Amino acid sequence: MARTAAWLAKQVEIGLATADLSPSQYRVLGLLDEHSSAVSSDLAERLAVRPPSVTAIIDGLVGRGLVERRNVAADRRQVDHVLTPAGRRTLDTADRAVSARLCEIAACLDDDAEAARACNGLLVWKKAFSNYRLARSAAR
């Protein structure tokens, strides 16, 4: 299973090349889409990386006009990050490209029902990740 997950991650990376995004950039854009905005420390925690790593990723996304930095009204020392319209379009392009890549691979299964199970399995993993994050948050 572990090797299959690694191979699947590589296929996602290949799909992301269409949108000129790295997997880390894609994850940041996805998190900003899900949460409207976020400060660097929150992004670092959600991505399980150190804040300087997030800063480097954000710098690249800001430079491309995909993310915008905004001062947090309640605490001017903090900076919020939000998806720009160009970031939304790039994320949509990336989502479509990755989905198309995975569907193309799933179509090589024996029948449509098996291909659908493969795709639905990814949705089950999404639910597992969400539940895992909630459980970890509650444990703190």
GROMACS .gro file of N, CA and C in nm:
model
  420
    1MET      N    1   0.081  -0.118   0.000
    1MET     CA    2   0.000   0.000   0.000
    1MET      C    3   0.087   0.126   0.000
    2ALA      N    4   0.198   0.125   0.075
    2ALA     CA    5   0.283   0.244   0.085
    2ALA      C    6   0.343   0.280  -0.051
    3ARG      N    7   0.387   0.182  -0.124
    3ARG     CA    8   0.446   0.209  -0.255
    3ARG      C    9   0.340   0.261  -0.353
    4THR      N   10   0.220   0.211  -0.340
    4THR     CA   11   0.112   0.259  -0.426
    4THR      C   12   0.081   0.405  -0.395
    5ALA      N   13   0.081   0.441  -0.266
    5ALA     CA   14   0.058   0.580  -0.228
    5ALA      C   15   0.168   0.670  -0.285
    6ALA      N   16   0.292   0.624  -0.282
    6ALA     CA   17   0.402   0.703  -0.338
    6ALA      C   18   0.386   0.717  -0.489
    7TRP      N   19   0.345   0.610  -0.555
    7TRP     CA   20   0.326   0.615  -0.700
    7TRP      C   21   0.209   0.709  -0.734
    8LEU      N   22   0.105   0.704  -0.654
    8LEU     CA   23  -0.010   0.791  -0.674
    8LEU      C   24   0.032   0.938  -0.657
    9ALA      N   25   0.115   0.965  -0.557
    9ALA     CA   26   0.164   1.101  -0.536
    9ALA      C   27   0.241   1.151  -0.658
   10LYS      N   28   0.318   1.062  -0.720
   10LYS     CA   29   0.392   1.101  -0.841
   10LYS      C   30   0.296   1.133  -0.955
   11GLN      N   31   0.187   1.061  -0.966
   11GLN     CA   32   0.089   1.089  -1.072
   11GLN      C   33   0.022   1.224  -1.048
   12VAL      N   34  -0.002   1.258  -0.923
   12VAL     CA   35  -0.057   1.390  -0.890
   12VAL      C   36   0.044   1.497  -0.932
   13GLU      N   37   0.170   1.474  -0.901
   13GLU     CA   38   0.276   1.569  -0.940
   13GLU      C   39   0.281   1.589  -1.091
   14ILE      N   40   0.265   1.482  -1.166
   14ILE     CA   41   0.263   1.492  -1.313
   14ILE      C   42   0.143   1.576  -1.358
   15GLY      N   43   0.028   1.553  -1.297
   15GLY     CA   44  -0.090   1.633  -1.331
   15GLY      C   45  -0.072   1.780  -1.296
   16LEU      N   46  -0.006   1.808  -1.186
   16LEU     CA   47   0.016   1.946  -1.143
   16LEU      C   48   0.108   2.023  -1.236
   17ALA      N   49   0.193   1.952  -1.308
   17ALA     CA   50   0.283   2.019  -1.401
   17ALA      C   51   0.204   2.100  -1.504
   18THR      N   52   0.084   2.055  -1.536
   18THR     CA   53  -0.003   2.127  -1.630
   18THR      C   54  -0.032   2.268  -1.580
   19ALA      N   55  -0.047   2.284  -1.450
   19ALA     CA   56  -0.077   2.414  -1.390
   19ALA      C   57   0.050   2.483  -1.338
   20ASP      N   58   0.165   2.423  -1.363
   20ASP     CA   59   0.293   2.477  -1.318
   20ASP      C   60   0.295   2.498  -1.167
   21LEU      N   61   0.249   2.395  -1.094
   21LEU     CA   62   0.247   2.399  -0.948
   21LEU      C   63   0.324   2.280  -0.892
   22SER      N   64   0.391   2.302  -0.781
   22SER     CA   65   0.451   2.191  -0.706
   22SER      C   66   0.344   2.134  -0.614
   23PRO      N   67   0.363   2.013  -0.564
   23PRO     CA   68   0.266   1.960  -0.468
   23PRO      C   69   0.249   2.050  -0.345
   24SER      N   70   0.357   2.109  -0.296
   24SER     CA   71   0.347   2.198  -0.180
   24SER      C   72   0.265   2.323  -0.212
   25GLN      N   73   0.288   2.381  -0.329
   25GLN     CA   74   0.209   2.498  -0.369
   25GLN      C   75   0.062   2.462  -0.382
   26TYR      N   76   0.035   2.345  -0.439
   26TYR     CA   77  -0.102   2.298  -0.456
   26TYR      C   78  -0.172   2.282  -0.321
   27ARG      N   79  -0.099   2.223  -0.224
   27ARG     CA   80  -0.158   2.205  -0.091
   27ARG      C   81  -0.188   2.339  -0.026
   28VAL      N   82  -0.099   2.437  -0.040
   28VAL     CA   83  -0.124   2.569   0.018
   28VAL      C   84  -0.247   2.632  -0.047
   29LEU      N   85  -0.254   2.630  -0.179
   29LEU     CA   86  -0.370   2.687  -0.247
   29LEU      C   87  -0.498   2.617  -0.203
   30GLY      N   88  -0.493   2.486  -0.191
   30GLY     CA   89  -0.610   2.410  -0.146
   30GLY      C   90  -0.653   2.447  -0.005
   31LEU      N   91  -0.556   2.464   0.085
   31LEU     CA   92  -0.590   2.503   0.222
   31LEU      C   93  -0.650   2.643   0.226
   32LEU      N   94  -0.594   2.734   0.148
   32LEU     CA   95  -0.651   2.869   0.144
   32LEU      C   96  -0.792   2.868   0.086
   33ASP      N   97  -0.816   2.781  -0.008
   33ASP     CA   98  -0.950   2.768  -0.066
   33ASP      C   99  -1.049   2.715   0.038
   34GLU      N  100  -1.006   2.618   0.115
   34GLU     CA  101  -1.094   2.557   0.216
   34GLU      C  102  -1.121   2.649   0.335
   35HIS      N  103  -1.024   2.734   0.368
   35HIS     CA  104  -1.035   2.814   0.491
   35HIS      C  105  -1.042   2.964   0.466
   36SER      N  106  -1.060   3.007   0.344
   36SER     CA  107  -1.070   3.148   0.305
   36SER      C  108  -0.939   3.224   0.321
   37SER      N  109  -0.874   3.208   0.435
   37SER     CA  110  -0.747   3.274   0.459
   37SER      C  111  -0.676   3.202   0.573
   38ALA      N  112  -0.548   3.232   0.589
   38ALA     CA  113  -0.473   3.169   0.697
   38ALA      C  114  -0.343   3.245   0.720
   39VAL      N  115  -0.297   3.243   0.845
   39VAL     CA  116  -0.166   3.298   0.877
   39VAL      C  117  -0.064   3.187   0.857
   40SER      N  118   0.063   3.224   0.841
   40SER     CA  119   0.168   3.127   0.811
   40SER      C  120   0.178   3.015   0.914
   41SER      N  121   0.164   3.048   1.041
   41SER     CA  122   0.177   2.945   1.145
   41SER      C  123   0.067   2.840   1.132
   42ASP      N  124  -0.055   2.884   1.096
   42ASP     CA  125  -0.164   2.788   1.076
   42ASP      C  126  -0.137   2.699   0.955
   43LEU      N  127  -0.088   2.760   0.847
   43LEU     CA  128  -0.055   2.682   0.728
   43LEU      C  129   0.054   2.581   0.760
   44ALA      N  130   0.157   2.624   0.832
   44ALA     CA  131   0.267   2.534   0.866
   44ALA      C  132   0.216   2.415   0.947
   45GLU      N  133   0.128   2.442   1.041
   45GLU     CA  134   0.073   2.334   1.123
   45GLU      C  135  -0.008   2.236   1.038
   46ARG      N  136  -0.093   2.289   0.952
   46ARG     CA  137  -0.178   2.203   0.868
   46ARG      C  138  -0.096   2.122   0.768
   47LEU      N  139   0.016   2.179   0.722
   47LEU     CA  140   0.101   2.110   0.625
   47LEU      C  141   0.207   2.023   0.692
   48ALA      N  142   0.218   2.034   0.825
   48ALA     CA  143   0.319   1.961   0.903
   48ALA      C  144   0.460   1.995   0.857
   49VAL      N  145   0.485   2.126   0.840
   49VAL     CA  146   0.618   2.176   0.806
   49VAL      C  147   0.651   2.294   0.897
   50ARG      N  148   0.775   2.338   0.893
   50ARG     CA  149   0.818   2.452   0.973
   50ARG      C  150   0.776   2.582   0.904
   51PRO      N  151   0.747   2.687   0.983
   51PRO     CA  152   0.704   2.814   0.925
   51PRO      C  153   0.796   2.870   0.815
   52PRO      N  154   0.929   2.859   0.825
   52PRO     CA  155   1.011   2.912   0.715
   52PRO      C  156   0.983   2.843   0.580
   53SER      N  157   0.947   2.716   0.586
   53SER     CA  158   0.913   2.644   0.462
   53SER      C  159   0.788   2.703   0.399
   54VAL      N  160   0.689   2.735   0.481
   54VAL     CA  161   0.565   2.794   0.431
   54VAL      C  162   0.594   2.932   0.373
   55THR      N  163   0.679   3.009   0.440
   55THR     CA  164   0.713   3.143   0.391
   55THR      C  165   0.771   3.136   0.251
   56ALA      N  166   0.859   3.040   0.227
   56ALA     CA  167   0.920   3.026   0.094
   56ALA      C  168   0.814   2.990  -0.012
   57ILE      N  169   0.723   2.902   0.024
   57ILE     CA  170   0.617   2.863  -0.070
   57ILE      C  171   0.526   2.983  -0.097
   58ILE      N  172   0.486   3.052   0.008
   58ILE     CA  173   0.399   3.168  -0.006
   58ILE      C  174   0.467   3.276  -0.089
   59ASP      N  175   0.595   3.300  -0.066
   59ASP     CA  176   0.667   3.401  -0.144
   59ASP      C  177   0.655   3.373  -0.294
   60GLY      N  178   0.671   3.248  -0.332
   60GLY     CA  179   0.658   3.211  -0.473
   60GLY      C  180   0.518   3.232  -0.526
   61LEU      N  181   0.417   3.197  -0.445
   61LEU     CA  182   0.278   3.214  -0.487
   61LEU      C  183   0.239   3.361  -0.495
   62VAL      N  184   0.290   3.442  -0.402
   62VAL     CA  185   0.265   3.587  -0.407
   62VAL      C  186   0.331   3.646  -0.531
   63GLY      N  187   0.453   3.603  -0.558
   63GLY     CA  188   0.525   3.651  -0.676
   63GLY      C  189   0.453   3.622  -0.806
   64ARG      N  190   0.379   3.514  -0.810
   64ARG     CA  191   0.302   3.476  -0.929
   64ARG      C  192   0.161   3.536  -0.930
   65GLY      N  193   0.126   3.608  -0.824
   65GLY     CA  194  -0.006   3.670  -0.817
   65GLY      C  195  -0.117   3.573  -0.781
   66LEU      N  196  -0.082   3.459  -0.723
   66LEU     CA  197  -0.182   3.357  -0.688
   66LEU      C  198  -0.233   3.371  -0.545
   67VAL      N  199  -0.153   3.435  -0.461
   67VAL     CA  200  -0.187   3.457  -0.321
   67VAL      C  201  -0.155   3.602  -0.288
   68GLU      N  202  -0.235   3.658  -0.199
   68GLU     CA  203  -0.214   3.796  -0.154
   68GLU      C  204  -0.195   3.796  -0.004
   69ARG      N  205  -0.104   3.879   0.043
   69ARG     CA  206  -0.084   3.898   0.187
   69ARG      C  207  -0.167   4.018   0.231
   70ARG      N  208  -0.233   4.003   0.348
   70ARG     CA  209  -0.311   4.113   0.406
   70ARG      C  210  -0.283   4.119   0.555
   71ASN      N  211  -0.277   4.240   0.608
   71ASN     CA  212  -0.261   4.256   0.752
   71ASN      C  213  -0.387   4.209   0.822
   72VAL      N  214  -0.370   4.142   0.935
   72VAL     CA  215  -0.483   4.099   1.017
   72VAL      C  216  -0.531   4.219   1.096
   73ALA      N  217  -0.659   4.253   1.084
   73ALA     CA  218  -0.714   4.373   1.147
   73ALA      C  219  -0.697   4.371   1.299
   74ALA      N  220  -0.717   4.257   1.361
   74ALA     CA  221  -0.712   4.247   1.508
   74ALA      C  222  -0.568   4.250   1.561
   75ASP      N  223  -0.471   4.217   1.477
   75ASP     CA  224  -0.331   4.213   1.520
   75ASP      C  225  -0.243   4.248   1.401
   76ARG      N  226  -0.204   4.373   1.391
   76ARG     CA  227  -0.131   4.422   1.274
   76ARG      C  228   0.006   4.355   1.259
   77ARG      N  229   0.051   4.281   1.361
   77ARG     CA  230   0.178   4.209   1.350
   77ARG      C  231   0.163   4.082   1.266
   78GLN      N  232   0.041   4.034   1.254
   78GLN     CA  233   0.015   3.911   1.178
   78GLN      C  234  -0.026   3.943   1.035
   79VAL      N  235   0.007   3.852   0.947
   79VAL     CA  236  -0.029   3.866   0.806
   79VAL      C  237  -0.113   3.746   0.766
   80ASP      N  238  -0.225   3.774   0.703
   80ASP     CA  239  -0.316   3.673   0.651
   80ASP      C  240  -0.281   3.647   0.505
   81HIS      N  241  -0.311   3.529   0.458
   81HIS     CA  242  -0.289   3.494   0.317
   81HIS      C  243  -0.421   3.454   0.256
   82VAL      N  244  -0.452   3.509   0.140
   82VAL     CA  245  -0.577   3.478   0.073
   82VAL      C  246  -0.550   3.444  -0.074
   83LEU      N  247  -0.636   3.362  -0.127
   83LEU     CA  248  -0.631   3.323  -0.268
   83LEU      C  249  -0.678   3.440  -0.354
   84THR      N  250  -0.605   3.472  -0.459
   84THR     CA  251  -0.648   3.576  -0.553
   84THR      C  252  -0.735   3.511  -0.660
   85PRO      N  253  -0.803   3.590  -0.743
   85PRO     CA  254  -0.878   3.530  -0.855
   85PRO      C  255  -0.788   3.445  -0.946
   86ALA      N  256  -0.666   3.490  -0.969
   86ALA     CA  257  -0.572   3.411  -1.051
   86ALA      C  258  -0.536   3.281  -0.978
   87GLY      N  259  -0.524   3.288  -0.846
   87GLY     CA  260  -0.497   3.167  -0.767
   87GLY      C  261  -0.612   3.069  -0.775
   88ARG      N  262  -0.735   3.121  -0.773
   88ARG     CA  263  -0.854   3.035  -0.785
   88ARG      C  264  -0.854   2.965  -0.921
   89ARG      N  265  -0.826   3.041  -1.028
   89ARG     CA  266  -0.823   2.981  -1.162
   89ARG      C  267  -0.713   2.875  -1.172
   90THR      N  268  -0.597   2.904  -1.116
   90THR     CA  269  -0.487   2.807  -1.120
   90THR      C  270  -0.521   2.682  -1.041
   91LEU      N  271  -0.584   2.700  -0.925
   91LEU     CA  272  -0.626   2.584  -0.845
   91LEU      C  273  -0.729   2.501  -0.920
   92ASP      N  274  -0.824   2.567  -0.985
   92ASP     CA  275  -0.925   2.494  -1.064
   92ASP      C  276  -0.859   2.416  -1.178
   93THR      N  277  -0.764   2.480  -1.245
   93THR     CA  278  -0.691   2.413  -1.354
   93THR      C  279  -0.616   2.292  -1.301
   94ALA      N  280  -0.551   2.309  -1.187
   94ALA     CA  281  -0.476   2.198  -1.126
   94ALA      C  282  -0.569   2.085  -1.085
   95ASP      N  283  -0.683   2.119  -1.023
   95ASP     CA  284  -0.780   2.016  -0.983
   95ASP      C  285  -0.825   1.935  -1.103
   96ARG      N  286  -0.858   2.005  -1.211
   96ARG     CA  287  -0.904   1.935  -1.332
   96ARG      C  288  -0.793   1.847  -1.390
   97ALA      N  289  -0.672   1.898  -1.393
   97ALA     CA  290  -0.560   1.822  -1.451
   97ALA      C  291  -0.530   1.697  -1.370
   98VAL      N  292  -0.529   1.710  -1.238
   98VAL     CA  293  -0.502   1.594  -1.153
   98VAL      C  294  -0.615   1.492  -1.165
   99SER      N  295  -0.739   1.540  -1.162
   99SER     CA  296  -0.853   1.449  -1.176
   99SER      C  297  -0.849   1.377  -1.310
  100ALA      N  298  -0.818   1.449  -1.416
  100ALA     CA  299  -0.811   1.387  -1.549
  100ALA      C  300  -0.702   1.280  -1.552
  101ARG      N  301  -0.588   1.309  -1.491
  101ARG     CA  302  -0.477   1.212  -1.489
  101ARG      C  303  -0.519   1.086  -1.414
  102LEU      N  304  -0.580   1.103  -1.299
  102LEU     CA  305  -0.620   0.986  -1.219
  102LEU      C  306  -0.733   0.909  -1.284
  103CYS      N  307  -0.826   0.979  -1.348
  103CYS     CA  308  -0.936   0.912  -1.419
  103CYS      C  309  -0.883   0.834  -1.538
  104GLU      N  310  -0.784   0.890  -1.607
  104GLU     CA  311  -0.723   0.819  -1.720
  104GLU      C  312  -0.660   0.688  -1.674
  105ILE      N  313  -0.595   0.692  -1.560
  105ILE     CA  314  -0.533   0.569  -1.506
  105ILE      C  315  -0.640   0.472  -1.459
  106ALA      N  316  -0.742   0.523  -1.389
  106ALA     CA  317  -0.850   0.437  -1.338
  106ALA      C  318  -0.926   0.372  -1.453
  107ALA      N  319  -0.933   0.439  -1.567
  107ALA     CA  320  -1.005   0.383  -1.683
  107ALA      C  321  -0.939   0.256  -1.735
  108CYS      N  322  -0.818   0.229  -1.694
  108CYS     CA  323  -0.747   0.107  -1.737
  108CYS      C  324  -0.787  -0.015  -1.654
  109LEU      N  325  -0.873   0.004  -1.556
  109LEU     CA  326  -0.922  -0.108  -1.476
  109LEU      C  327  -1.020  -0.191  -1.560
  110ASP      N  328  -1.057  -0.306  -1.507
  110ASP     CA  329  -1.136  -0.402  -1.584
  110ASP      C  330  -1.275  -0.352  -1.624
  111ASP      N  331  -1.339  -0.271  -1.539
  111ASP     CA  332  -1.473  -0.221  -1.575
  111ASP      C  333  -1.497  -0.087  -1.508
  112ASP      N  334  -1.607  -0.022  -1.547
  112ASP     CA  335  -1.640   0.110  -1.496
  112ASP      C  336  -1.665   0.108  -1.346
  113ALA      N  337  -1.723   0.002  -1.296
  113ALA     CA  338  -1.752  -0.007  -1.152
  113ALA      C  339  -1.622  -0.009  -1.072
  114GLU      N  340  -1.524  -0.080  -1.121
  114GLU     CA  341  -1.395  -0.085  -1.051
  114GLU      C  342  -1.325   0.051  -1.056
  115ALA      N  343  -1.335   0.119  -1.170
  115ALA     CA  344  -1.278   0.253  -1.184
  115ALA      C  345  -1.346   0.349  -1.086
  116ALA      N  346  -1.476   0.339  -1.074
  116ALA     CA  347  -1.550   0.425  -0.981
  116ALA      C  348  -1.508   0.396  -0.837
  117ARG      N  349  -1.488   0.269  -0.803
  117ARG     CA  350  -1.442   0.233  -0.668
  117ARG      C  351  -1.305   0.294  -0.640
  118ALA      N  352  -1.218   0.293  -0.740
  118ALA     CA  353  -1.084   0.351  -0.722
  118ALA      C  354  -1.095   0.500  -0.692
  119CYS      N  355  -1.177   0.569  -0.767
  119CYS     CA  356  -1.194   0.714  -0.746
  119CYS      C  357  -1.264   0.743  -0.614
  120ASN      N  358  -1.366   0.665  -0.580
  120ASN     CA  359  -1.437   0.684  -0.454
  120ASN      C  360  -1.347   0.654  -0.334
  121GLY      N  361  -1.251   0.566  -0.355
  121GLY     CA  362  -1.155   0.536  -0.248
  121GLY      C  363  -1.077   0.659  -0.207
  122LEU      N  364  -1.049   0.746  -0.302
  122LEU     CA  365  -0.980   0.871  -0.270
  122LEU      C  366  -1.067   0.961  -0.183
  123LEU      N  367  -1.198   0.959  -0.208
  123LEU     CA  368  -1.289   1.039  -0.126
  123LEU      C  369  -1.295   0.985   0.017
  124VAL      N  370  -1.282   0.855   0.032
  124VAL     CA  371  -1.278   0.795   0.166
  124VAL      C  372  -1.152   0.841   0.239
  125TRP      N  373  -1.040   0.847   0.167
  125TRP     CA  374  -0.916   0.896   0.227
  125TRP      C  375  -0.930   1.042   0.268
  126LYS      N  376  -0.999   1.122   0.189
  126LYS     CA  377  -1.022   1.263   0.224
  126LYS      C  378  -1.096   1.271   0.356
  127LYS      N  379  -1.199   1.189   0.372
  127LYS     CA  380  -1.275   1.186   0.497
  127LYS      C  381  -1.186   1.142   0.613
  128ALA      N  382  -1.101   1.042   0.589
  128ALA     CA  383  -1.010   0.994   0.694
  128ALA      C  384  -0.914   1.105   0.737
  129PHE      N  385  -0.859   1.181   0.641
  129PHE     CA  386  -0.768   1.291   0.674
  129PHE      C  387  -0.840   1.397   0.757
  130SER      N  388  -0.961   1.430   0.717
  130SER     CA  389  -1.039   1.531   0.789
  130SER      C  390  -1.067   1.485   0.933
  131ASN      N  391  -1.109   1.362   0.950
  131ASN     CA  392  -1.137   1.307   1.082
  131ASN      C  393  -1.010   1.301   1.167
  132TYR      N  394  -0.899   1.267   1.104
  132TYR     CA  395  -0.769   1.260   1.172
  132TYR      C  396  -0.731   1.398   1.226
  133ARG      N  397  -0.745   1.503   1.141
  133ARG     CA  398  -0.713   1.639   1.186
  133ARG      C  399  -0.802   1.681   1.303
  134LEU      N  400  -0.929   1.649   1.293
  134LEU     CA  401  -1.022   1.685   1.402
  134LEU      C  402  -0.984   1.613   1.532
  135ALA      N  403  -0.950   1.486   1.523
  135ALA     CA  404  -0.912   1.409   1.641
  135ALA      C  405  -0.784   1.465   1.703
  136ARG      N  406  -0.689   1.502   1.619
  136ARG     CA  407  -0.563   1.558   1.671
  136ARG      C  408  -0.587   1.694   1.735
  137SER      N  409  -0.674   1.775   1.676
  137SER     CA  410  -0.705   1.906   1.734
  137SER      C  411  -0.773   1.890   1.870
  138ALA      N  412  -0.863   1.795   1.878
  138ALA     CA  413  -0.935   1.773   2.004
  138ALA      C  414  -0.842   1.721   2.113
  139ALA      N  415  -0.738   1.647   2.074
  139ALA     CA  416  -0.645   1.590   2.172
  139ALA      C  417  -0.553   1.695   2.231
  140ARG      N  418  -0.539   1.809   2.166
  140ARG     CA  419  -0.448   1.915   2.217
  140ARG      C  420  -0.507   1.991   2.327
   0.00000   0.00000   0.00000
